[in-house]
CSV table of C-alpha atoms in Angstrom, one decimal:
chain,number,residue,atom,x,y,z
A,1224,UNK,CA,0.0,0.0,0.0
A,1225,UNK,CA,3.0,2.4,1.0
A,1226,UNK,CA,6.0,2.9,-0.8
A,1227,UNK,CA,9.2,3.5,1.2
A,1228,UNK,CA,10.6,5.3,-2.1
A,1229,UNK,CA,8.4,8.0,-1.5
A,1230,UNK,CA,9.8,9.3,1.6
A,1231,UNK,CA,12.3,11.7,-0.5
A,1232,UNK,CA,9.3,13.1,-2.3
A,1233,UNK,CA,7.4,14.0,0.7
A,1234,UNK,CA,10.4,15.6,2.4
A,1235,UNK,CA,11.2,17.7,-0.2
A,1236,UNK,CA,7.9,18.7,-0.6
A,1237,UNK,CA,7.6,19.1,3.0
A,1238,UNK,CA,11.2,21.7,2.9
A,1239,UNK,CA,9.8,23.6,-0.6
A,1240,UNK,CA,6.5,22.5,-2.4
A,1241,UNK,CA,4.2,24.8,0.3
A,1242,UNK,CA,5.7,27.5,1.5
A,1243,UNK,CA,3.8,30.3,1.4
A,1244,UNK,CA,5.3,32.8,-1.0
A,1245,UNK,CA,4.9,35.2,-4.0
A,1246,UNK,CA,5.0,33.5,-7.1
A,1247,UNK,CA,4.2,34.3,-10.8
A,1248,UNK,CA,1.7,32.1,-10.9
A,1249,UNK,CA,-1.0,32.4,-8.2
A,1250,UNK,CA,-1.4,29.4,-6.0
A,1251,UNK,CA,-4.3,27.4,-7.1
A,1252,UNK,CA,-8.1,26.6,-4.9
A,1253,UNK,CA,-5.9,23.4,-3.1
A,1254,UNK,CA,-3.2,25.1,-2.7
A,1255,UNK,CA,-5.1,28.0,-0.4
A,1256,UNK,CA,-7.1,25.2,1.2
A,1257,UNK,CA,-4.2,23.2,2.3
A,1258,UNK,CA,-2.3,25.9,3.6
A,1259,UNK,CA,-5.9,27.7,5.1
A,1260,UNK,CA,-6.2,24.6,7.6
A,1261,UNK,CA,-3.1,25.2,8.8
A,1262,UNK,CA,-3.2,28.9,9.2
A,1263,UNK,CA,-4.9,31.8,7.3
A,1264,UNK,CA,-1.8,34.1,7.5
A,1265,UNK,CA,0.2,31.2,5.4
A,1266,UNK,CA,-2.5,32.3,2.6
A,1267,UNK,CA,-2.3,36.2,3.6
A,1268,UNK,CA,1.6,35.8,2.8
A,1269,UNK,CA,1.1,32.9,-0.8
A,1270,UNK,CA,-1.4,35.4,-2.2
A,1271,UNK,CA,0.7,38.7,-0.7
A,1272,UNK,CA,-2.2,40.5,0.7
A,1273,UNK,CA,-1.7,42.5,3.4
A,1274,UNK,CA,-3.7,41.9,6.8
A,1275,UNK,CA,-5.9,44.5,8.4
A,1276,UNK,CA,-4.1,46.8,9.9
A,1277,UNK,CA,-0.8,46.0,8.5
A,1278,UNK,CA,1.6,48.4,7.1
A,1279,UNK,CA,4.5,47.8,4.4
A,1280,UNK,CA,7.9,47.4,5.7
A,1281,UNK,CA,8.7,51.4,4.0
A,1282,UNK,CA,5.8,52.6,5.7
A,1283,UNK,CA,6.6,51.5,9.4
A,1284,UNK,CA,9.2,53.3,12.0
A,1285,UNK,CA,11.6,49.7,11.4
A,1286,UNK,CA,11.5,51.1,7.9
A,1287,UNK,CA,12.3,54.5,8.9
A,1288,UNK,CA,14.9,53.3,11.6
A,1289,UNK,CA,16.8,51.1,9.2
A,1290,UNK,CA,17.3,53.7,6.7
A,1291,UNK,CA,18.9,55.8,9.8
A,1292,UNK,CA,21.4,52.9,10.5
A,1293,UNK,CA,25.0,54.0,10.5
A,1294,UNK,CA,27.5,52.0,8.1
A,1295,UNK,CA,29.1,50.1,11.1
A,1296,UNK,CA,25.8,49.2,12.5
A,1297,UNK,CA,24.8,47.6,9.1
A,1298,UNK,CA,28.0,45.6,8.9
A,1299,UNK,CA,27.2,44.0,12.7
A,1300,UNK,CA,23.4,43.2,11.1
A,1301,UNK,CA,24.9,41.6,8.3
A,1302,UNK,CA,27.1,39.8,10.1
A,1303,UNK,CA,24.2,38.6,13.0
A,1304,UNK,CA,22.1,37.6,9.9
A,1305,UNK,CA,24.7,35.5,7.9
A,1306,UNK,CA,25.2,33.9,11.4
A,1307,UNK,CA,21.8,33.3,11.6
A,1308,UNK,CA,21.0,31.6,8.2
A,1309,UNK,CA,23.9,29.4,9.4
A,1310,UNK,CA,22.3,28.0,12.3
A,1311,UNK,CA,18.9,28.0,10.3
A,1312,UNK,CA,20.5,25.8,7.7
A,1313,UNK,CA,21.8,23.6,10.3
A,1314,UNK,CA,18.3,23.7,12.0
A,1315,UNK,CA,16.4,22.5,9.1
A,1316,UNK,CA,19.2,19.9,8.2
A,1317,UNK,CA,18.1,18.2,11.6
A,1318,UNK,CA,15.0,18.5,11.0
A,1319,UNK,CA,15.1,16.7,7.7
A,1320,UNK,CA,16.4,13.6,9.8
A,1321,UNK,CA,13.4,14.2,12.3
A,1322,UNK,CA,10.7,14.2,9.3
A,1323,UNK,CA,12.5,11.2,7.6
A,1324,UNK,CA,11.9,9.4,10.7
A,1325,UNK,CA,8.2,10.3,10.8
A,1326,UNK,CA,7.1,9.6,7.2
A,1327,UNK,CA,8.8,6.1,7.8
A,1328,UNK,CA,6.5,5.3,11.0
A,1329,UNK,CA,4.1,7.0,9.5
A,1330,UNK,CA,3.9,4.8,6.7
A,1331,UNK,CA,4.3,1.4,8.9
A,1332,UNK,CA,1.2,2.9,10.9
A,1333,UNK,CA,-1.1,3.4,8.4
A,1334,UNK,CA,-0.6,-0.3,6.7
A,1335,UNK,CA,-2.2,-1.4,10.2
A,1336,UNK,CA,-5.5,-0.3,9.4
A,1337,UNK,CA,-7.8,-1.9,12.2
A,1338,UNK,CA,-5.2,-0.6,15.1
A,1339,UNK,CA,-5.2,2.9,13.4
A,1340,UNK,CA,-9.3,2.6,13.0
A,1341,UNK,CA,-9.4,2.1,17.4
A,1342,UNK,CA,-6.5,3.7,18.3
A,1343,UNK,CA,-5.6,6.8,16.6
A,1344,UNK,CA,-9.4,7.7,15.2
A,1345,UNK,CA,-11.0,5.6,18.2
A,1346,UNK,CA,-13.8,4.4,16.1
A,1347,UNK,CA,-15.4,1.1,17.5
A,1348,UNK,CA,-15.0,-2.3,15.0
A,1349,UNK,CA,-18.6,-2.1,14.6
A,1350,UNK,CA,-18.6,1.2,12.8
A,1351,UNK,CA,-19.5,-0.3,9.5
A,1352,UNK,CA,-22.1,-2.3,10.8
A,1353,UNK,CA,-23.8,1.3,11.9
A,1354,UNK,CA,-23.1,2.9,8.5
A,1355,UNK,CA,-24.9,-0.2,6.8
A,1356,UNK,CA,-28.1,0.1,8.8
A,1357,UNK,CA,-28.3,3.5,8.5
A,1358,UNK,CA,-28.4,3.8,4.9
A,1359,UNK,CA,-31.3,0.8,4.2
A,1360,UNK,CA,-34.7,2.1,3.6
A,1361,UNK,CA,-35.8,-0.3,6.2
A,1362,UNK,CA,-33.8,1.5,8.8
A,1363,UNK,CA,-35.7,2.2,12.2
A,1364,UNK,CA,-35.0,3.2,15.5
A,1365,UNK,CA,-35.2,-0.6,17.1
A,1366,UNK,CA,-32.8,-1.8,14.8
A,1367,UNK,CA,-30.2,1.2,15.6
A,1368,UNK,CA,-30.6,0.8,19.3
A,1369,UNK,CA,-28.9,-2.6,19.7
A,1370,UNK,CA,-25.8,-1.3,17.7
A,1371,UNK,CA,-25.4,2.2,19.2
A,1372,UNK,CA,-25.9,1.0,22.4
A,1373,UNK,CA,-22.5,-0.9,22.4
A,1374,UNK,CA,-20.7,3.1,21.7
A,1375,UNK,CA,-20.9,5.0,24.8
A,1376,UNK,CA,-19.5,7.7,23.8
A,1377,UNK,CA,-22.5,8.0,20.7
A,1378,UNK,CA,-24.8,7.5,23.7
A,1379,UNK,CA,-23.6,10.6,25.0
A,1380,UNK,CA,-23.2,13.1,21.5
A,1381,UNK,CA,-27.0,11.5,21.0
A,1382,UNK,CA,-28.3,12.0,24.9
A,1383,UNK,CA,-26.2,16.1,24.3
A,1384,UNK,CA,-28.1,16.7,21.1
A,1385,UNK,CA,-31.9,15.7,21.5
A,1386,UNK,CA,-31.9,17.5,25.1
A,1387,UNK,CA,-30.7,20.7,22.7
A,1388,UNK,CA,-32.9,23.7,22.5
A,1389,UNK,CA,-33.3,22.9,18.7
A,1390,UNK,CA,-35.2,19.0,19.9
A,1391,UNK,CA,-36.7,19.4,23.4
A,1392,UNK,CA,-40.0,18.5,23.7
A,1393,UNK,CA,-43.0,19.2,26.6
A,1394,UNK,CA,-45.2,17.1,28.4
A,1395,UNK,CA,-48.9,17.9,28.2
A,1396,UNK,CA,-48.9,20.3,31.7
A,1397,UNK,CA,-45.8,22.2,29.1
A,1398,UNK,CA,-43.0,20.8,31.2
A,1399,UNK,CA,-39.6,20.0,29.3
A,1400,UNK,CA,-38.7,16.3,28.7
A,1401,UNK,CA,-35.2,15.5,29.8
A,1402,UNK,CA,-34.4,12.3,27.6
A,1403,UNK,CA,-32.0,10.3,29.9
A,1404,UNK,CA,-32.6,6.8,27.2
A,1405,UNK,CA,-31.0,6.0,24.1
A,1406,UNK,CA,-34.6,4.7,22.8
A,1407,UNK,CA,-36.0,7.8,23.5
A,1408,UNK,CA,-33.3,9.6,22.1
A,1409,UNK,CA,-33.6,8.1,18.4
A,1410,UNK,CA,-36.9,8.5,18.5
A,1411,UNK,CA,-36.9,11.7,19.0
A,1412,UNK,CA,-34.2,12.9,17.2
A,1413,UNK,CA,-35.9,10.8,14.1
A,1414,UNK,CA,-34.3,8.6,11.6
A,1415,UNK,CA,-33.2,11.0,8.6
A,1416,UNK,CA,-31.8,13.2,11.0
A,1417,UNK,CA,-29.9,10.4,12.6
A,1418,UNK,CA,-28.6,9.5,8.7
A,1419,UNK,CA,-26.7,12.7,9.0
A,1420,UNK,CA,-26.1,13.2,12.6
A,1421,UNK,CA,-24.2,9.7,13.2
A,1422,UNK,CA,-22.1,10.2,10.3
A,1423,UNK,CA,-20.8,13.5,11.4
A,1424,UNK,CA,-20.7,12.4,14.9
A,1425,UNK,CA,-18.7,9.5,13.6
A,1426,UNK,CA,-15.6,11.9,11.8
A,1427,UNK,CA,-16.0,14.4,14.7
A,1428,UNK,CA,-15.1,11.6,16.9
A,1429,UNK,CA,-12.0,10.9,14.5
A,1430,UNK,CA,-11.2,14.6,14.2
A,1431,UNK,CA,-7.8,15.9,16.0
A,1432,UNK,CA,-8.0,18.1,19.1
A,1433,UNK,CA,-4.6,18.8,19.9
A,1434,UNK,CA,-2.2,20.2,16.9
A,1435,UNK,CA,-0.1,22.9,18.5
A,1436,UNK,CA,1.1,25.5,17.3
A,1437,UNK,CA,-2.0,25.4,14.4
A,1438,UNK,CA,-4.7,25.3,17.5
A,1439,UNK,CA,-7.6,26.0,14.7
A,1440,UNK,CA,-7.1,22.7,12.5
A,1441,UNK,CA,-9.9,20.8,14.3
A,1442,UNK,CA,-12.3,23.7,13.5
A,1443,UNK,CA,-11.2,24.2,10.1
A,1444,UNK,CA,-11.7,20.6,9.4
A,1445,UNK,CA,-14.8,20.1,11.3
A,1446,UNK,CA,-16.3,22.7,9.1
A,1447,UNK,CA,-14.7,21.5,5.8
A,1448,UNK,CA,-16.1,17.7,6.7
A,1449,UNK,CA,-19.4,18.9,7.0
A,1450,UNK,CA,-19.1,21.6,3.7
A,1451,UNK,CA,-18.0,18.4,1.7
A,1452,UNK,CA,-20.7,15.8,2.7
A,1453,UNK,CA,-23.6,18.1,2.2
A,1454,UNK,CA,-22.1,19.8,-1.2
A,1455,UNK,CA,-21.9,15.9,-2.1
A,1456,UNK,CA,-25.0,15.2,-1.3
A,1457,UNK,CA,-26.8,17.7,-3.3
A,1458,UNK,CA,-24.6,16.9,-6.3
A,1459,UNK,CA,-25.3,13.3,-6.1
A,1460,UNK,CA,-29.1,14.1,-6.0
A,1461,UNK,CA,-28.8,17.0,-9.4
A,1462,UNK,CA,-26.6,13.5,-11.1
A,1463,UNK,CA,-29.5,11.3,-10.4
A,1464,UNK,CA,-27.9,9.0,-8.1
A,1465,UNK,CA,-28.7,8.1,-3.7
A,1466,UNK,CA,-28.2,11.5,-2.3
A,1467,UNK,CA,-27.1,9.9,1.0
A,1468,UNK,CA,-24.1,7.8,-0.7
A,1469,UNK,CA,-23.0,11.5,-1.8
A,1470,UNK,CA,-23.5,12.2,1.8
A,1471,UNK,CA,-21.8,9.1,3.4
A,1472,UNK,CA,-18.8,9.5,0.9
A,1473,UNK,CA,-18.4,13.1,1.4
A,1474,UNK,CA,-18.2,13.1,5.2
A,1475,UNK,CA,-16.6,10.0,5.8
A,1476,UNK,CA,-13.8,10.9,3.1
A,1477,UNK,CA,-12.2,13.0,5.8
A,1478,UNK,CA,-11.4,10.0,7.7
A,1479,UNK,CA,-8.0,9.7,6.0
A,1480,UNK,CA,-7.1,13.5,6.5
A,1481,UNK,CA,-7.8,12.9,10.4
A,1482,UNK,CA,-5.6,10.0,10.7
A,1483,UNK,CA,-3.1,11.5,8.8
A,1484,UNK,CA,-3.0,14.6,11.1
A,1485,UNK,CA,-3.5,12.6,14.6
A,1486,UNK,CA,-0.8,10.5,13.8
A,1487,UNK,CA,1.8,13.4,12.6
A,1488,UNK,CA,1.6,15.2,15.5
A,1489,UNK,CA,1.6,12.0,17.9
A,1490,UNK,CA,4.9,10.8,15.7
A,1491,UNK,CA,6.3,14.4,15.7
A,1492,UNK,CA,6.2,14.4,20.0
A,1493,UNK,CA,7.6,10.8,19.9
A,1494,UNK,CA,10.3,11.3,17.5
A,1495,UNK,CA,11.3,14.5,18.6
A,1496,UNK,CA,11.3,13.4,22.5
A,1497,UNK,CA,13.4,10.0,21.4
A,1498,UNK,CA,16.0,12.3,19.9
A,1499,UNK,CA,16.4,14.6,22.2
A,1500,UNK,CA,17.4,11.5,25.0
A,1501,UNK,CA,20.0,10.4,22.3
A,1502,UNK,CA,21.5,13.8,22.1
A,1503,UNK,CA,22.2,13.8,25.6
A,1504,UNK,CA,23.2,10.5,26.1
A,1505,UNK,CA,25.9,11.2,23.6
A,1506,UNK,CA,26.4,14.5,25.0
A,1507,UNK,CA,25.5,16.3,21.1
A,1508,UNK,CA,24.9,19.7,22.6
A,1509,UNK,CA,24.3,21.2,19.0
A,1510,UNK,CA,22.1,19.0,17.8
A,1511,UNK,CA,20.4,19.0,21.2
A,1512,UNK,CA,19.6,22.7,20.9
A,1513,UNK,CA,18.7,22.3,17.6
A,1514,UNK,CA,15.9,20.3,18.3
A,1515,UNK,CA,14.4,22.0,20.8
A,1516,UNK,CA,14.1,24.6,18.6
A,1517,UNK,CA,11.9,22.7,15.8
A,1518,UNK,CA,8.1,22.9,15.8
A,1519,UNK,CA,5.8,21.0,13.8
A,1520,UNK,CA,6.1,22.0,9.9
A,1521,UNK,CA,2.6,22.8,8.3
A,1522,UNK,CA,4.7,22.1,4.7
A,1523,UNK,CA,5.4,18.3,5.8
A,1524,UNK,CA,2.0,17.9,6.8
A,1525,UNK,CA,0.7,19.1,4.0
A,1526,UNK,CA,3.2,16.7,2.2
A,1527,UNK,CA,2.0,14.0,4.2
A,1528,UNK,CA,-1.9,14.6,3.7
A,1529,UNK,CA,-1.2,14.6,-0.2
A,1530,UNK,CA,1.1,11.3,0.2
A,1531,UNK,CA,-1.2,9.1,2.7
A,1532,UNK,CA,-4.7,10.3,3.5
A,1533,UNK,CA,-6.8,9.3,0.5
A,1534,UNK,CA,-4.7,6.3,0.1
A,1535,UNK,CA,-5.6,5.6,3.6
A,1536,UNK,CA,-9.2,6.6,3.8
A,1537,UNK,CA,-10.1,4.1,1.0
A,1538,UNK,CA,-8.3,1.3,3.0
A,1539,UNK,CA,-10.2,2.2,5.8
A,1540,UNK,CA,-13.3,2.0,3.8
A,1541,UNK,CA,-12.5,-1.5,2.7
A,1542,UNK,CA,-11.1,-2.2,6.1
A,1543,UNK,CA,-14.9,-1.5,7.6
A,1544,UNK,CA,-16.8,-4.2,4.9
A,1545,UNK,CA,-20.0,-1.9,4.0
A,1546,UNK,CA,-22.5,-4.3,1.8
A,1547,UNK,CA,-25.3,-1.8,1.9
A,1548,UNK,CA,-23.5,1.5,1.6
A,1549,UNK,CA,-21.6,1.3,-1.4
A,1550,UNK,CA,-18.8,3.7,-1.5
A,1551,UNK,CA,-15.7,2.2,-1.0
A,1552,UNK,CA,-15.1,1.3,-4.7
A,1553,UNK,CA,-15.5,5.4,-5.1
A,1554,UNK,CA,-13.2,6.6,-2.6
A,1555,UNK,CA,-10.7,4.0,-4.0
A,1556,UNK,CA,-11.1,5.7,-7.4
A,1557,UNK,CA,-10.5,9.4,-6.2
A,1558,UNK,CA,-7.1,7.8,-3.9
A,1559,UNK,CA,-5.7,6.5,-7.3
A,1560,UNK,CA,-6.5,9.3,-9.1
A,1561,UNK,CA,-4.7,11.6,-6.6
A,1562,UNK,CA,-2.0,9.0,-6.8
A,1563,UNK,CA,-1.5,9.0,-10.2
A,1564,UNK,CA,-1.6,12.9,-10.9
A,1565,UNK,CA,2.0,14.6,-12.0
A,1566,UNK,CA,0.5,18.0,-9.8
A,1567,UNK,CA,1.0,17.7,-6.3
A,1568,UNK,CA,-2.4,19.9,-5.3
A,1569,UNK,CA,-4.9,18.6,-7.7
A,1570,UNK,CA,-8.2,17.6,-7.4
A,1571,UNK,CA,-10.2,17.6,-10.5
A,1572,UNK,CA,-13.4,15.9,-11.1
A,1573,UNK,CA,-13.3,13.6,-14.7
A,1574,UNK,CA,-16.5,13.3,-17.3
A,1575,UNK,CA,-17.7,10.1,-19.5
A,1576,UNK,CA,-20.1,9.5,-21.2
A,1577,UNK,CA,-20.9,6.0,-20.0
A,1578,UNK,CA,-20.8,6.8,-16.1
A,1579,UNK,CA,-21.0,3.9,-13.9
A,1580,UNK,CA,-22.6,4.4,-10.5
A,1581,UNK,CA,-18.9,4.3,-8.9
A,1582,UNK,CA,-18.3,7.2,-11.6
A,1583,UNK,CA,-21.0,9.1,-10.3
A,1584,UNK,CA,-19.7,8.9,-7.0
A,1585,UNK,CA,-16.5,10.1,-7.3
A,1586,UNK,CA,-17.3,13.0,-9.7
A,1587,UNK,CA,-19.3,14.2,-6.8
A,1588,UNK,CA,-16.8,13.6,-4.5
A,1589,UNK,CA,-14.0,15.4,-6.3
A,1590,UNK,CA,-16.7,18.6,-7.0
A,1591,UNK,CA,-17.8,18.7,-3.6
A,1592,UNK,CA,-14.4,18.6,-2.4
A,1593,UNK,CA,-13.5,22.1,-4.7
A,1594,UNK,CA,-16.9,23.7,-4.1
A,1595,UNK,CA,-16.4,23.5,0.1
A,1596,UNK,CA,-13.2,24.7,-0.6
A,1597,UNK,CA,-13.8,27.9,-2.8
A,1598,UNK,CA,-16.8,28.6,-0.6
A,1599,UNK,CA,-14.2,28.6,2.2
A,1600,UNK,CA,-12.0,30.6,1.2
A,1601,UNK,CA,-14.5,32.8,-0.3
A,1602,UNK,CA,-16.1,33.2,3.6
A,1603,UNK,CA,-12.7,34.3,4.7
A,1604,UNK,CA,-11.9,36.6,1.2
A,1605,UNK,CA,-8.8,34.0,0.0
A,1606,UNK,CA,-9.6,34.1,-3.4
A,1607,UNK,CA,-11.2,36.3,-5.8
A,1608,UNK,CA,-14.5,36.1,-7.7
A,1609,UNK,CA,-12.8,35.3,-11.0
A,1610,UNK,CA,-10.6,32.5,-9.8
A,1611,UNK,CA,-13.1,31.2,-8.3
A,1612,UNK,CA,-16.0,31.1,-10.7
A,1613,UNK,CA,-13.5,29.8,-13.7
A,1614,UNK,CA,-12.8,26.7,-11.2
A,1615,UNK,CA,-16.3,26.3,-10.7
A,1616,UNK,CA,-16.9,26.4,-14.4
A,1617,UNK,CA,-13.9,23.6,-15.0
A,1618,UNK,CA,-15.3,20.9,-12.5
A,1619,UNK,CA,-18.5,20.4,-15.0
A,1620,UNK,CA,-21.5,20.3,-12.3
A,1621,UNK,CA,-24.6,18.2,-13.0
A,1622,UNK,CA,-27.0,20.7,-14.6
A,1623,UNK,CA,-28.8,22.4,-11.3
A,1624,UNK,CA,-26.3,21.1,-9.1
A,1625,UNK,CA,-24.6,25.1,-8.8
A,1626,UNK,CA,-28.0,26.6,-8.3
A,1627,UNK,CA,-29.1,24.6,-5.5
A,1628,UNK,CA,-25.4,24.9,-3.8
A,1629,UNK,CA,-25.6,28.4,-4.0
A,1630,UNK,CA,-28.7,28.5,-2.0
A,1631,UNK,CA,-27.4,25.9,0.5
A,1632,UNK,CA,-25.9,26.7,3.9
A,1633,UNK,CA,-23.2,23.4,3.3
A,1634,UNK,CA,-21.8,24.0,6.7
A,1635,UNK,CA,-24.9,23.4,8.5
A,1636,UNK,CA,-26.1,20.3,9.3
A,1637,UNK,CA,-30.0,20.0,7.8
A,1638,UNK,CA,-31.7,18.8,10.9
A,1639,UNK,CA,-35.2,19.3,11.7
A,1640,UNK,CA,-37.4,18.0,14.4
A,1641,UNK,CA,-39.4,15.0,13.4
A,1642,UNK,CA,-41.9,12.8,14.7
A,1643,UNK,CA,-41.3,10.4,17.4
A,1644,UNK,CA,-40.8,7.2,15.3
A,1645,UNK,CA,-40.4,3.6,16.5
């Protein structure tokens, strides 16, 4: 599944392919995603526009002061600085040997799929069994109920939600119902709700918490799971195939991107911490100060997520044996894709004429993927209008598919409050 011979790639990408700089070319929609998660000032400085409040470097009094500088002090600055890119080269020359150590494990973690599944995105084995039942027309509340019982921690995210403003209920003498029971909690949260609910309950489970010194990852990609799965769902619907296989796909597709970011910032602590007792039981001062001084790189991660997550997220797919929800040949197809592409930021959705149902599914995918993104970026004024509407116009929508996006809030979930059901 994982090739060692792609650790070179991925550290050289991780040391040049993002870093957020000027270019002639501006950075394409996955490039400003990628770097967005991470940080919004990594966009700010790709796309060199100035934040609020921000002056240019002739404008400010640093400006003003440096101009003032006598010769001798410039010679001293020089001097510091030349200094400084020494110890910066050497700095990022030990942190080469710290990434190469990380995309190794990385790579052996991922090819164990189940340990990675309970351990790192602490999903129960039963998660596929869940998915299945869900997605059956014949799904009900007293066939849910057996299975969600064994997930205490579903119990609770159910228990939180239906005593929510949004699904409480009165007794007849207008008293509010406290639902204590997972019974009473499906039923009155209602099964179509629970078709999206579980799913996104499911990733936010998965979804890291702790990624110092990029503390807003988790919301980013809380909000960029949900944008996906609902833009997917509506353009599986416009394409004429099941709206909630667009949905599944699109929510669960993020699976890989969690693991992927769980696991670098585990391996960075681990390999970092393992290091740094080597250096001092061989007395390596240097290097020893040297890694203290290295932080998690938002380039390697980025590296990473475009080396292992899609790969990943289909083998977790096959890994959870769906027979009723039927998107694991999809995701596989979007993985290989990525795989095969000569670009290292691409995601482009492909037309045929003969479209099989698998096809369908990963058109959407890919679509949905580019239209959370651009809407995004757009919310936080990352791209312009232009750029944005030509890579709209390039991705070839189902005909209404735009319209009804447009007119969607994708970063809400579409809950309503149903009738108690059995």
């Amino acid at each position: 599944m994982y090739d060692n011979t792609v650790t070179e790639e991925i550290l050289n990408q991780g040391n040049t392919s993002y870093v957020p700089m000027k270019s002639t070319e501006p950075p394409n929609v996955t490039e400003r995603f990628e770097n967005f998660v991470i940080s919004t000032d990594r966009v700010y400085d790709m796309i060199g526009k100035r934040r609020a409040g921000e002056v240019s470097f002739e404008q400010s009094e640093q400006g003003d002061a440096r101009r003032q500088l006598l010769h001798v002090e410039k010679v001293a600055i020089e001097n510091k600085r030349l200094q400084k890119t020494s110890e910066t080269s050497y700095i990022e020359s030990v942190s080469y040997q710290l990434h190469d150590i990380i995309v190794e494990e990385m790579s052996e973690y991922l090819k164990d799929v189940p340990d990675v599944m309970a351990n790192v995105l602490n999903l129960p084995s039963n998660t596929g069994e869940l998915l299945d039942a869900l997605i059956v027309r014949a799904c009900s509340v007293s066939k849910l109920e057996p299975i969600v019982a064994t997930i205490p921690w579903m119990y609770d995210e159910l228990i939180s939600v239906v005593n929510t403003a949004r699904f409480r209920r009165k007794d007849s003498r207008g008293r509010v119902i406290v639902v204590e029971t997972l019974r009473t909690a499906l039923s009155f949260l209602g099964i179509e709700n629970l078709r999206l609910l579980i799913p996104f309950l499911i990733v936010k489970r998965a979804t890291p918490q702790i990624t110092d010194p990029y503390p807003l990852i988790k919301q980013k990609l809380a909000t960029y799971s949900t944008g996906v799965a609902i833009s997917a769902r509506c353009i599986a619907e416009a394409a004429g195939t099941h709206k909630g296989h667009g949905y599944m796909l699109g929510m669960l597709s993020n699976l890989g991107r969690c693991a992927v970011t769980r696991l670098y910032f585990r391996l960075f602590d681990k390999v970092q911490m393992h290091l740094l007792q080597e250096c001092q039981k061989d007395r390596e001062h240097k290097r020893h100060d040297a890694l203290t001084k290295i932080i998690p790189s938002a380039n390697h991660l980025i590296a990473l997520q475009h080396a292992f997550a899609d790969t990943f997220n289909a083998d977790l797919l096959d890994e959870l044996s769906l027979k009723r929800l039927f998107i694991a040949p999809a995701m596989r197809a979007v993985a290989n894709q990525r795989s095969d592409t000569t670009s290292a930021l691409s995601d482009t959705a492909t037309l045929s004429e003969t479209q099989t149902p698998t096809d369908v599914l990963k058109s959407a995918l890919s679509q949905a993927r580019i239209y959370a993104r651009i809407r995004l970026l757009h919310q936080n004024k990352l791209i312009e209008a232009t750029a944005a509407n030509s890579e709209l116009l390039a991705q070839h929508f189902p005909a209404g598919a735009l319209a009804t996006l447009k007119n969607t809030d994708i970063f809400a979930l579409p809950l309503v409050k149903s009738d108690i059901e059995d």
